Amino acid sequence: MSATGRNWPKSYKKLDEMTVSLKPLAALLPWRRLAPHADDLYDAIMAQTRLPIYYQRFGVPDTLEGRFAVLSLHLFAVLHRLKREGKAGAATAQALSDRFAADMETVLREVGVGDLSVPKKVRKLVAEGAGLLEGYERAVARGGEALQNAIADALPLDSEAARTVSAELTPYLNKTLQDLDSQPLEAIREGRVRFPELGGA
């Protein structure tokens, strides 16, 4: 994800605001019919992504790129759970992907990307996000240090700093995957998802 040249807090405030601004639109889109609680689930993921601990203690850069990396981790964890539920989880998984694409379009417009270039940039962002998620899926399947390496590669940091931060995020992501496995599918689909507690969050 390319740098925007702006500090994240101003841009991310727009990301917070779009949760409200997109809801009237969401009522008209397919995910509302197929997965009526997708907004609630996405909002829960976004709320977890905003926690300061990732940036203040774990060391993820508090930038658009850093926030994107943290969002991708949480999207992966939830999609990984839904993916194993066949058709029961497929509609919600697609709805989350659609909502992600819609949010990225809103963010790009709010940070000043020209209207004509927005669709192309959204496609690029969505493709990058899909690549990250696929990389995490392969890493989880391989085991060992593969997941830590995949997280480090996704962070907007030099290699040494990325490895340090990844060492903090990897146990958290593994715990998140375990916790999601124990939560009822219907609760997750309805947005009643629980993430592991983080000290100092």
PDB file of C-alpha atoms in Angstrom:
ATOM      1  CA  MET A   1       0.000   0.000   0.000  1.00  0.00           C
ATOM      2  CA  SER A   2       1.600   3.250  -1.059  1.00  0.00           C
ATOM      3  CA  ALA A   3       2.150   6.130   1.314  1.00  0.00           C
ATOM      4  CA  THR A   4      -0.371   8.957   1.255  1.00  0.00           C
ATOM      5  CA  GLY A   5       1.898  11.646   2.648  1.00  0.00           C
ATOM      6  CA  ARG A   6      -0.589  12.406   5.407  1.00  0.00           C
ATOM      7  CA  ASN A   7      -0.617  11.482   9.082  1.00  0.00           C
ATOM      8  CA  TRP A   8      -2.967   8.659   9.898  1.00  0.00           C
ATOM      9  CA  PRO A   9      -5.071  10.190  12.708  1.00  0.00           C
ATOM     10  CA  LYS A  10      -6.815  12.671  10.368  1.00  0.00           C
ATOM     11  CA  SER A  11      -7.336  10.045   7.700  1.00  0.00           C
ATOM     12  CA  TYR A  12      -8.399   7.387  10.135  1.00  0.00           C
ATOM     13  CA  LYS A  13     -10.991   9.715  11.629  1.00  0.00           C
ATOM     14  CA  LYS A  14     -12.623   9.543   8.213  1.00  0.00           C
ATOM     15  CA  LEU A  15     -12.432   5.749   8.423  1.00  0.00           C
ATOM     16  CA  ASP A  16     -14.306   5.940  11.731  1.00  0.00           C
ATOM     17  CA  GLU A  17     -16.945   8.225  10.225  1.00  0.00           C
ATOM     18  CA  MET A  18     -17.601   6.011   7.231  1.00  0.00           C
ATOM     19  CA  THR A  19     -19.103   3.338   9.484  1.00  0.00           C
ATOM     20  CA  VAL A  20     -22.099   5.651   9.730  1.00  0.00           C
ATOM     21  CA  SER A  21     -21.973   7.086   6.227  1.00  0.00           C
ATOM     22  CA  LEU A  22     -22.003   3.682   4.509  1.00  0.00           C
ATOM     23  CA  LYS A  23     -24.943   2.184   6.377  1.00  0.00           C
ATOM     24  CA  PRO A  24     -27.728   3.687   4.207  1.00  0.00           C
ATOM     25  CA  LEU A  25     -25.855   2.458   1.134  1.00  0.00           C
ATOM     26  CA  ALA A  26     -25.277  -0.959   2.644  1.00  0.00           C
ATOM     27  CA  ALA A  27     -29.035  -1.520   2.911  1.00  0.00           C
ATOM     28  CA  LEU A  28     -29.221  -1.518  -0.891  1.00  0.00           C
ATOM     29  CA  LEU A  29     -26.326  -3.866  -1.537  1.00  0.00           C
ATOM     30  CA  PRO A  30     -26.339  -7.679  -1.897  1.00  0.00           C
ATOM     31  CA  TRP A  31     -24.485  -8.369   1.344  1.00  0.00           C
ATOM     32  CA  ARG A  32     -27.398  -6.876   3.315  1.00  0.00           C
ATOM     33  CA  ARG A  33     -29.756  -9.546   1.958  1.00  0.00           C
ATOM     34  CA  LEU A  34     -27.327 -12.468   2.118  1.00  0.00           C
ATOM     35  CA  ALA A  35     -25.622 -11.574   5.407  1.00  0.00           C
ATOM     36  CA  PRO A  36     -27.788  -9.038   7.273  1.00  0.00           C
ATOM     37  CA  HIS A  37     -25.356  -8.662  10.175  1.00  0.00           C
ATOM     38  CA  ALA A  38     -22.219  -8.188   8.067  1.00  0.00           C
ATOM     39  CA  ASP A  39     -22.046  -4.509   9.015  1.00  0.00           C
ATOM     40  CA  ASP A  40     -22.014  -5.419  12.711  1.00  0.00           C
ATOM     41  CA  LEU A  41     -19.259  -7.972  12.205  1.00  0.00           C
ATOM     42  CA  TYR A  42     -17.157  -5.584  10.151  1.00  0.00           C
ATOM     43  CA  ASP A  43     -17.648  -2.842  12.742  1.00  0.00           C
ATOM     44  CA  ALA A  44     -16.458  -5.235  15.467  1.00  0.00           C
ATOM     45  CA  ILE A  45     -13.324  -6.000  13.452  1.00  0.00           C
ATOM     46  CA  MET A  46     -12.696  -2.296  12.881  1.00  0.00           C
ATOM     47  CA  ALA A  47     -13.143  -1.536  16.588  1.00  0.00           C
ATOM     48  CA  GLN A  48     -10.489  -4.109  17.449  1.00  0.00           C
ATOM     49  CA  THR A  49      -8.179  -2.723  14.777  1.00  0.00           C
ATOM     50  CA  ARG A  50      -8.367   0.767  16.297  1.00  0.00           C
ATOM     51  CA  LEU A  51      -7.054  -0.268  19.723  1.00  0.00           C
ATOM     52  CA  PRO A  52      -3.949   1.833  20.510  1.00  0.00           C
ATOM     53  CA  ILE A  53      -1.988  -1.130  21.885  1.00  0.00           C
ATOM     54  CA  TYR A  54      -0.958  -2.349  18.420  1.00  0.00           C
ATOM     55  CA  TYR A  55       0.712   0.977  17.706  1.00  0.00           C
ATOM     56  CA  GLN A  56       1.824   2.131  21.138  1.00  0.00           C
ATOM     57  CA  ARG A  57       3.134  -1.137  22.594  1.00  0.00           C
ATOM     58  CA  PHE A  58       3.487  -3.672  19.808  1.00  0.00           C
ATOM     59  CA  GLY A  59       5.235  -1.190  17.531  1.00  0.00           C
ATOM     60  CA  VAL A  60       3.060  -1.219  14.413  1.00  0.00           C
ATOM     61  CA  PRO A  61       3.466   2.174  12.682  1.00  0.00           C
ATOM     62  CA  ASP A  62       0.439   4.391  13.329  1.00  0.00           C
ATOM     63  CA  THR A  63       0.001   5.117   9.624  1.00  0.00           C
ATOM     64  CA  LEU A  64      -2.420   4.136   6.889  1.00  0.00           C
ATOM     65  CA  GLU A  65      -0.122   1.269   5.962  1.00  0.00           C
ATOM     66  CA  GLY A  66       0.218   0.106   9.566  1.00  0.00           C
ATOM     67  CA  ARG A  67      -3.516   0.216  10.185  1.00  0.00           C
ATOM     68  CA  PHE A  68      -4.092  -1.645   6.941  1.00  0.00           C
ATOM     69  CA  ALA A  69      -1.744  -4.392   8.145  1.00  0.00           C
ATOM     70  CA  VAL A  70      -3.582  -4.753  11.466  1.00  0.00           C
ATOM     71  CA  LEU A  71      -6.964  -4.750   9.723  1.00  0.00           C
ATOM     72  CA  SER A  72      -5.732  -7.479   7.375  1.00  0.00           C
ATOM     73  CA  LEU A  73      -4.715  -9.674  10.322  1.00  0.00           C
ATOM     74  CA  HIS A  74      -8.173  -9.483  11.854  1.00  0.00           C
ATOM     75  CA  LEU A  75      -9.966  -9.947   8.560  1.00  0.00           C
ATOM     76  CA  PHE A  76      -7.864 -13.031   7.940  1.00  0.00           C
ATOM     77  CA  ALA A  77      -8.696 -14.503  11.350  1.00  0.00           C
ATOM     78  CA  VAL A  78     -12.441 -14.096  10.865  1.00  0.00           C
ATOM     79  CA  LEU A  79     -12.430 -15.203   7.224  1.00  0.00           C
ATOM     80  CA  HIS A  80     -10.314 -18.238   8.159  1.00  0.00           C
ATOM     81  CA  ARG A  81     -13.057 -19.251  10.615  1.00  0.00           C
ATOM     82  CA  LEU A  82     -15.885 -18.616   8.151  1.00  0.00           C
ATOM     83  CA  LYS A  83     -14.085 -20.426   5.344  1.00  0.00           C
ATOM     84  CA  ARG A  84     -14.283 -23.707   7.203  1.00  0.00           C
ATOM     85  CA  GLU A  85     -18.070 -23.494   7.538  1.00  0.00           C
ATOM     86  CA  GLY A  86     -18.932 -24.132   3.897  1.00  0.00           C
ATOM     87  CA  LYS A  87     -22.085 -22.460   2.626  1.00  0.00           C
ATOM     88  CA  ALA A  88     -23.053 -21.392   6.136  1.00  0.00           C
ATOM     89  CA  GLY A  89     -20.097 -19.036   6.315  1.00  0.00           C
ATOM     90  CA  ALA A  90     -19.695 -18.218   2.623  1.00  0.00           C
ATOM     91  CA  ALA A  91     -22.268 -15.407   2.461  1.00  0.00           C
ATOM     92  CA  THR A  92     -20.789 -13.634   5.464  1.00  0.00           C
ATOM     93  CA  ALA A  93     -17.247 -14.086   4.139  1.00  0.00           C
ATOM     94  CA  GLN A  94     -18.253 -12.518   0.816  1.00  0.00           C
ATOM     95  CA  ALA A  95     -20.077  -9.727   2.619  1.00  0.00           C
ATOM     96  CA  LEU A  96     -16.951  -8.888   4.630  1.00  0.00           C
ATOM     97  CA  SER A  97     -14.880  -8.773   1.452  1.00  0.00           C
ATOM     98  CA  ASP A  98     -17.437  -6.503  -0.209  1.00  0.00           C
ATOM     99  CA  ARG A  99     -17.593  -4.223   2.806  1.00  0.00           C
ATOM    100  CA  PHE A 100     -13.813  -4.012   2.892  1.00  0.00           C
ATOM    101  CA  ALA A 101     -13.746  -2.927  -0.759  1.00  0.00           C
ATOM    102  CA  ALA A 102     -16.435  -0.301  -0.126  1.00  0.00           C
ATOM    103  CA  ASP A 103     -14.548   1.065   2.879  1.00  0.00           C
ATOM    104  CA  MET A 104     -11.304   1.295   0.965  1.00  0.00           C
ATOM    105  CA  GLU A 105     -13.060   3.308  -1.734  1.00  0.00           C
ATOM    106  CA  THR A 106     -14.394   5.709   0.896  1.00  0.00           C
ATOM    107  CA  VAL A 107     -10.970   6.112   2.496  1.00  0.00           C
ATOM    108  CA  LEU A 108      -9.319   6.872  -0.842  1.00  0.00           C
ATOM    109  CA  ARG A 109     -11.893   9.526  -1.634  1.00  0.00           C
ATOM    110  CA  GLU A 110     -11.570  11.094   1.811  1.00  0.00           C
ATOM    111  CA  VAL A 111      -7.772  11.372   1.568  1.00  0.00           C
ATOM    112  CA  GLY A 112      -8.074  13.171  -1.755  1.00  0.00           C
ATOM    113  CA  VAL A 113      -7.603  10.543  -4.444  1.00  0.00           C
ATOM    114  CA  GLY A 114      -9.173  11.777  -7.681  1.00  0.00           C
ATOM    115  CA  ASP A 115     -12.488  10.239  -8.706  1.00  0.00           C
ATOM    116  CA  LEU A 116     -11.148   8.856 -11.969  1.00  0.00           C
ATOM    117  CA  SER A 117      -8.343   6.940 -10.298  1.00  0.00           C
ATOM    118  CA  VAL A 118     -10.365   5.595  -7.338  1.00  0.00           C
ATOM    119  CA  PRO A 119     -11.648   2.372  -9.000  1.00  0.00           C
ATOM    120  CA  LYS A 120      -8.149   1.399 -10.122  1.00  0.00           C
ATOM    121  CA  LYS A 121      -6.661   2.090  -6.697  1.00  0.00           C
ATOM    122  CA  VAL A 122      -9.466   0.204  -4.962  1.00  0.00           C
ATOM    123  CA  ARG A 123      -8.829  -2.825  -7.161  1.00  0.00           C
ATOM    124  CA  LYS A 124      -5.136  -2.611  -6.270  1.00  0.00           C
ATOM    125  CA  LEU A 125      -5.858  -2.366  -2.540  1.00  0.00           C
ATOM    126  CA  VAL A 126      -8.307  -5.246  -2.643  1.00  0.00           C
ATOM    127  CA  ALA A 127      -5.806  -7.345  -4.599  1.00  0.00           C
ATOM    128  CA  GLU A 128      -3.079  -6.524  -2.062  1.00  0.00           C
ATOM    129  CA  GLY A 129      -5.424  -7.441   0.780  1.00  0.00           C
ATOM    130  CA  ALA A 130      -6.358 -10.714  -0.898  1.00  0.00           C
ATOM    131  CA  GLY A 131      -2.680 -11.492  -1.402  1.00  0.00           C
ATOM    132  CA  LEU A 132      -1.978 -10.916   2.285  1.00  0.00           C
ATOM    133  CA  LEU A 133      -4.848 -13.152   3.332  1.00  0.00           C
ATOM    134  CA  GLU A 134      -3.739 -15.928   1.008  1.00  0.00           C
ATOM    135  CA  GLY A 135      -0.208 -15.605   2.320  1.00  0.00           C
ATOM    136  CA  TYR A 136      -1.409 -15.936   5.910  1.00  0.00           C
ATOM    137  CA  GLU A 137      -3.509 -18.969   4.980  1.00  0.00           C
ATOM    138  CA  ARG A 138      -0.495 -20.705   3.453  1.00  0.00           C
ATOM    139  CA  ALA A 139       1.661 -19.745   6.439  1.00  0.00           C
ATOM    140  CA  VAL A 140      -0.796 -21.189   8.946  1.00  0.00           C
ATOM    141  CA  ALA A 141      -0.880 -24.424   6.955  1.00  0.00           C
ATOM    142  CA  ARG A 142       2.929 -24.635   6.877  1.00  0.00           C
ATOM    143  CA  GLY A 143       3.382 -23.944  10.584  1.00  0.00           C
ATOM    144  CA  GLY A 144       6.705 -23.198  12.245  1.00  0.00           C
ATOM    145  CA  GLU A 145       7.936 -19.653  11.678  1.00  0.00           C
ATOM    146  CA  ALA A 146       6.029 -19.243   8.430  1.00  0.00           C
ATOM    147  CA  LEU A 147       3.288 -17.090   9.964  1.00  0.00           C
ATOM    148  CA  GLN A 148       5.756 -14.834  11.762  1.00  0.00           C
ATOM    149  CA  ASN A 149       7.632 -14.351   8.498  1.00  0.00           C
ATOM    150  CA  ALA A 150       4.419 -13.589   6.609  1.00  0.00           C
ATOM    151  CA  ILE A 151       3.370 -10.959   9.152  1.00  0.00           C
ATOM    152  CA  ALA A 152       6.830  -9.382   9.094  1.00  0.00           C
ATOM    153  CA  ASP A 153       6.724  -9.166   5.303  1.00  0.00           C
ATOM    154  CA  ALA A 154       3.392  -7.313   5.469  1.00  0.00           C
ATOM    155  CA  LEU A 155       4.535  -4.638   7.922  1.00  0.00           C
ATOM    156  CA  PRO A 156       5.703  -1.240   6.608  1.00  0.00           C
ATOM    157  CA  LEU A 157       8.996  -1.459   8.505  1.00  0.00           C
ATOM    158  CA  ASP A 158      12.590  -2.386   7.799  1.00  0.00           C
ATOM    159  CA  SER A 159      13.320  -6.084   8.174  1.00  0.00           C
ATOM    160  CA  GLU A 160      14.755  -6.005  11.711  1.00  0.00           C
ATOM    161  CA  ALA A 161      11.951  -3.869  13.137  1.00  0.00           C
ATOM    162  CA  ALA A 162       9.353  -5.923  11.267  1.00  0.00           C
ATOM    163  CA  ARG A 163      10.664  -9.117  12.831  1.00  0.00           C
ATOM    164  CA  THR A 164      10.463  -7.576  16.301  1.00  0.00           C
ATOM    165  CA  VAL A 165       6.857  -6.461  15.809  1.00  0.00           C
ATOM    166  CA  SER A 166       5.897  -9.741  14.170  1.00  0.00           C
ATOM    167  CA  ALA A 167       7.186 -11.614  17.206  1.00  0.00           C
ATOM    168  CA  GLU A 168       4.556  -9.717  19.230  1.00  0.00           C
ATOM    169  CA  LEU A 169       1.719 -10.109  16.732  1.00  0.00           C
ATOM    170  CA  THR A 170       2.156 -13.790  15.885  1.00  0.00           C
ATOM    171  CA  PRO A 171       1.163 -15.214  19.308  1.00  0.00           C
ATOM    172  CA  TYR A 172      -1.798 -12.822  19.348  1.00  0.00           C
ATOM    173  CA  LEU A 173      -2.983 -13.964  15.923  1.00  0.00           C
ATOM    174  CA  ASN A 174      -2.600 -17.627  16.879  1.00  0.00           C
ATOM    175  CA  LYS A 175      -4.629 -17.008  20.039  1.00  0.00           C
ATOM    176  CA  THR A 176      -7.253 -15.195  17.963  1.00  0.00           C
ATOM    177  CA  LEU A 177      -7.556 -18.172  15.617  1.00  0.00           C
ATOM    178  CA  GLN A 178      -7.963 -20.522  18.574  1.00  0.00           C
ATOM    179  CA  ASP A 179     -10.557 -18.317  20.265  1.00  0.00           C
ATOM    180  CA  LEU A 180     -12.611 -17.957  17.093  1.00  0.00           C
ATOM    181  CA  ASP A 181     -12.687 -21.738  16.719  1.00  0.00           C
ATOM    182  CA  SER A 182     -14.472 -22.009  20.065  1.00  0.00           C
ATOM    183  CA  GLN A 183     -17.090 -19.350  19.296  1.00  0.00           C
ATOM    184  CA  PRO A 184     -20.461 -20.320  17.768  1.00  0.00           C
ATOM    185  CA  LEU A 185     -20.680 -19.611  14.058  1.00  0.00           C
ATOM    186  CA  GLU A 186     -24.032 -17.875  14.388  1.00  0.00           C
ATOM    187  CA  ALA A 187     -22.652 -15.492  17.012  1.00  0.00           C
ATOM    188  CA  ILE A 188     -19.763 -14.557  14.720  1.00  0.00           C
ATOM    189  CA  ARG A 189     -22.067 -14.078  11.736  1.00  0.00           C
ATOM    190  CA  GLU A 190     -24.223 -11.746  13.846  1.00  0.00           C
ATOM    191  CA  GLY A 191     -21.224  -9.611  14.788  1.00  0.00           C
ATOM    192  CA  ARG A 192     -20.942 -10.937  18.345  1.00  0.00           C
ATOM    193  CA  VAL A 193     -17.303 -11.841  17.829  1.00  0.00           C
ATOM    194  CA  ARG A 194     -14.806 -11.835  20.698  1.00  0.00           C
ATOM    195  CA  PHE A 195     -11.098 -11.175  20.278  1.00  0.00           C
ATOM    196  CA  PRO A 196      -8.470 -12.057  22.906  1.00  0.00           C
ATOM    197  CA  GLU A 197      -7.890  -9.517  25.622  1.00  0.00           C
ATOM    198  CA  LEU A 198      -4.792  -7.385  25.286  1.00  0.00           C
ATOM    199  CA  GLY A 199      -3.073  -6.072  28.370  1.00  0.00           C
ATOM    200  CA  GLY A 200      -3.240  -2.287  28.450  1.00  0.00           C
ATOM    201  CA  ALA A 201      -5.758  -2.092  25.596  1.00  0.00           C
TER     202      ALA A 201
END
